CSV table of C-alpha atoms in Angstrom, one decimal:
chain,number,residue,atom,x,y,z
A,12,MET,CA,6.1,5.2,3.9
A,13,TYR,CA,9.6,4.5,4.3
A,14,LEU,CA,9.6,1.6,6.3
A,15,PRO,CA,13.7,0.3,6.7
A,16,GLU,CA,13.8,-3.1,8.0
A,17,GLU,CA,16.0,-2.7,10.8
A,18,ASP,CA,13.7,0.2,12.5
A,19,LEU,CA,10.7,-1.7,12.5
A,20,TYR,CA,10.3,-2.9,15.9
A,21,ASN,CA,10.5,0.5,16.8
A,22,LEU,CA,9.2,2.1,14.6
A,23,HIS,CA,5.7,-0.3,15.6
A,24,ARG,CA,6.6,1.0,19.2
A,25,GLU,CA,6.9,5.2,18.2
A,26,THR,CA,3.7,4.9,16.5
A,27,ALA,CA,1.9,3.4,19.0
A,28,ASP,CA,3.1,6.1,21.4
A,29,LEU,CA,2.2,9.1,18.9
A,30,LEU,CA,-1.5,7.2,18.3
A,31,ALA,CA,-1.8,7.2,22.0
A,32,ALA,CA,-0.9,11.3,22.6
A,33,SER,CA,-3.0,12.3,18.9
A,34,THR,CA,-6.0,10.7,20.7
A,35,ARG,CA,-5.8,12.5,23.7
A,36,ALA,CA,-5.3,15.7,21.8
A,37,ARG,CA,-8.0,14.5,19.5
A,38,ASP,CA,-6.3,15.2,17.1
A,39,THR,CA,-7.8,13.2,14.2
A,40,LYS,CA,-5.8,13.8,11.2
A,41,LEU,CA,-2.9,12.4,12.7
A,42,ALA,CA,-4.5,9.8,14.2
A,43,VAL,CA,-5.5,8.4,10.5
A,44,GLY,CA,-1.9,9.0,9.4
A,45,LEU,CA,-0.7,7.0,12.3
A,46,LEU,CA,-3.0,4.0,12.2
A,47,ILE,CA,-2.0,3.7,8.2
A,48,GLY,CA,1.9,3.8,9.6
A,49,GLN,CA,1.0,1.4,12.0
A,50,ALA,CA,-1.0,-1.0,9.9
A,51,ARG,CA,1.3,-1.1,7.3
A,52,ILE,CA,4.6,-1.9,9.7
A,53,GLU,CA,2.4,-5.0,11.4
A,54,LEU,CA,2.2,-5.8,7.9
A,55,ARG,CA,5.4,-5.8,7.2
A,56,LEU,CA,6.3,-7.5,10.7
A,57,GLY,CA,3.4,-10.0,9.5
A,58,GLN,CA,1.4,-8.9,12.2
A,59,LEU,CA,-2.3,-9.7,10.3
A,60,ARG,CA,-4.0,-9.8,13.4
A,61,ASP,CA,-3.0,-6.3,15.1
A,62,ALA,CA,-2.7,-5.0,10.8
A,63,GLN,CA,-6.9,-6.0,11.1
A,64,ALA,CA,-7.2,-4.4,14.1
A,65,THR,CA,-5.6,-1.3,13.2
A,66,LEU,CA,-7.5,-0.6,9.9
A,67,ALA,CA,-10.5,-1.5,12.1
A,68,GLN,CA,-9.9,1.5,14.4
A,69,LEU,CA,-8.9,3.4,10.8
A,70,ASP,CA,-12.2,2.4,9.5
A,71,GLU,CA,-14.2,3.6,12.5
A,72,ILE,CA,-12.0,7.3,12.7
A,73,LEU,CA,-12.7,7.6,8.5
A,74,THR,CA,-16.5,6.4,8.9
A,75,HIS,CA,-17.2,9.2,11.7
A,76,SER,CA,-15.4,12.0,11.1
A,77,GLU,CA,-16.1,14.5,8.4
A,78,GLY,CA,-13.2,15.6,5.3
A,79,VAL,CA,-10.3,13.3,7.0
A,80,GLU,CA,-8.3,11.7,4.2
A,81,GLY,CA,-7.2,7.8,4.3
A,82,GLU,CA,-10.1,6.1,2.6
A,83,THR,CA,-6.7,5.2,-0.6
A,84,GLU,CA,-4.7,4.5,1.9
A,85,ARG,CA,-7.1,2.2,3.8
A,86,LEU,CA,-7.7,0.2,0.9
A,87,LEU,CA,-4.7,-0.3,-0.3
A,88,ILE,CA,-3.6,-1.6,2.9
A,89,GLN,CA,-6.9,-3.8,3.2
A,90,THR,CA,-6.1,-5.0,-0.5
A,91,GLU,CA,-2.6,-6.1,1.3
A,92,LEU,CA,-3.5,-7.3,4.2
A,93,LEU,CA,-6.1,-9.9,2.3
A,94,TYR,CA,-3.6,-11.4,-0.1
A,95,ALA,CA,-1.4,-11.9,2.8
A,96,ARG,CA,-4.3,-13.9,4.3
A,97,GLY,CA,-5.1,-15.5,1.1
A,98,ARG,CA,-8.1,-14.1,0.3
A,99,THR,CA,-6.8,-13.8,-3.4
A,100,PRO,CA,-11.3,-13.0,-4.4
A,101,GLN,CA,-11.6,-10.4,-2.1
A,102,ALA,CA,-8.4,-9.2,-2.4
A,103,ARG,CA,-8.6,-8.4,-6.4
A,104,ARG,CA,-12.4,-6.9,-5.4
A,105,THR,CA,-10.9,-4.5,-2.7
A,106,ALA,CA,-8.1,-3.6,-5.2
A,107,THR,CA,-10.3,-2.6,-8.0
A,108,VAL,CA,-11.7,-0.5,-5.2
A,109,ALA,CA,-8.7,1.0,-4.8
A,110,LEU,CA,-7.8,1.7,-7.9
A,111,GLN,CA,-11.1,3.3,-8.6
A,112,SER,CA,-10.0,5.5,-4.9
A,113,SER,CA,-6.5,5.7,-6.6
A,114,ILE,CA,-8.0,7.5,-9.3
A,115,GLN,CA,-9.8,10.0,-8.0
A,116,LYS,CA,-7.3,11.0,-5.3
A,117,GLY,CA,-5.0,11.3,-8.5
A,118,ASN,CA,-1.9,10.2,-6.0
A,119,PRO,CA,0.5,8.3,-8.8
A,120,TRP,CA,2.0,6.8,-6.1
A,121,ASP,CA,-0.4,5.4,-4.6
A,122,ILE,CA,-1.2,3.8,-8.5
A,123,ILE,CA,2.8,2.1,-8.2
A,124,GLU,CA,1.9,1.2,-4.3
A,125,LEU,CA,-1.9,-0.9,-6.0
A,126,PHE,CA,0.7,-2.1,-9.0
A,127,LEU,CA,3.5,-3.6,-6.0
A,128,ILE,CA,0.7,-5.2,-4.0
A,129,VAL,CA,-0.7,-7.3,-6.8
A,130,ALA,CA,2.1,-7.8,-9.0
A,131,GLY,CA,2.8,-11.2,-7.7
A,132,ASP,CA,-1.1,-11.7,-8.6
A,133,LEU,CA,-0.8,-10.1,-12.1
A,134,ARG,CA,1.9,-12.7,-12.6
A,135,GLY,CA,0.2,-15.3,-13.4
A,136,GLN,CA,-1.9,-13.4,-16.3
A,137,ALA,CA,0.8,-11.5,-18.1
A,138,PRO,CA,4.5,-12.0,-16.5
A,139,ALA,CA,6.2,-10.6,-18.8
A,140,HIS,CA,5.2,-7.0,-18.4
A,141,VAL,CA,4.8,-7.8,-14.6
A,142,VAL,CA,9.0,-7.9,-14.7
A,143,VAL,CA,9.1,-5.0,-16.8
A,144,THR,CA,7.2,-2.9,-15.2
A,145,LEU,CA,8.7,-3.8,-11.7
A,146,ASN,CA,12.4,-3.0,-13.4
A,147,THR,CA,11.1,0.6,-14.4
A,148,ILE,CA,9.7,1.8,-11.2
A,149,ALA,CA,12.9,0.1,-9.5
A,150,HIS,CA,15.2,2.6,-11.7
A,151,ASP,CA,12.9,5.5,-12.4
A,152,GLY,CA,14.3,8.4,-9.8
A,153,ASN,CA,10.8,10.3,-9.7
A,154,VAL,CA,9.6,6.9,-8.3
A,155,HIS,CA,9.7,6.9,-3.9
A,156,PHE,CA,12.8,5.6,-2.5
A,157,ASP,CA,11.2,2.7,-0.7
A,158,GLN,CA,8.6,1.6,-3.7
A,159,ARG,CA,12.1,1.4,-5.7
A,160,ARG,CA,13.1,-0.9,-2.9
A,161,ARG,CA,10.2,-2.7,-3.2
A,162,ALA,CA,9.7,-3.3,-7.3
A,163,GLN,CA,13.6,-4.4,-6.9
A,164,LEU,CA,12.9,-7.1,-4.0
A,165,ALA,CA,9.9,-8.4,-6.2
A,166,GLY,CA,11.9,-9.4,-9.4
A,167,GLY,CA,12.8,-5.8,-11.0
A,168,SER,CA,16.5,-6.1,-12.4
A,169,ASN,CA,19.1,-4.3,-11.0
A,170,SER,CA,20.7,-3.7,-13.8
A,171,GLY,CA,21.0,-1.4,-15.9
A,172,PRO,CA,17.7,2.2,-16.2
A,173,GLY,CA,15.0,1.4,-17.8
A,174,SER,CA,13.1,4.0,-19.0
A,175,LEU,CA,10.7,5.7,-17.5
A,176,LEU,CA,7.4,5.0,-15.7
A,177,SER,CA,4.1,6.3,-17.1
A,178,VAL,CA,1.5,6.3,-14.5
A,179,SER,CA,-1.2,6.8,-16.8
A,180,SER,CA,-0.4,4.0,-18.9
A,181,LEU,CA,0.3,1.5,-15.0
A,182,GLN,CA,-2.7,2.9,-14.1
A,183,ALA,CA,-4.9,1.6,-18.0
A,184,TRP,CA,-2.9,-1.4,-17.7
A,185,LEU,CA,-3.9,-2.4,-14.3
A,186,GLN,CA,-7.8,-1.8,-14.7
A,187,GLU,CA,-7.7,-4.5,-17.5
A,188,GLN,CA,-6.0,-6.6,-15.6
A,189,LEU,CA,-7.8,-5.7,-13.0
A,190,ASP,CA,-10.9,-6.7,-15.2
A,191,ARG,CA,-9.8,-9.7,-16.3
A,192,LEU,CA,-9.4,-11.1,-12.9
């Protein structure tokens, strides 16, 4: 989800309004998407308690609804929230589960998202590889704009294009690193 920093408060308000409407309409699929967006916005705004409450709502819907997707996104948000709260051991365990869910789902952007979430933690054990990967993500036109922007902000160089990202290699490397933590 592209989240321009200057619009976060407006997006949060609009998401809450749409969520109320989707609840009235009993549109579970829309509600799940909106809760995912709302939790991400709350994380970006530093509203950790609100993000936790939103995740609880999302978990409730996912637990009681059949055929509604959103588990991988919930795990990614949960991982980010745990890191934000300083609960690194729990975040690492959740990241491992999120990686398996991302692999099952087969969405390459989820693997990239997970890397961006855990990059700060992985810098301690493989700093050079993390920086190279951030640079690669920051310059790969096949990666979502917001992920490229966040990779650059996290330390990816803004000089010259890097090589294209191999998501399968990133996935294997993430698995190896998470197993070591």
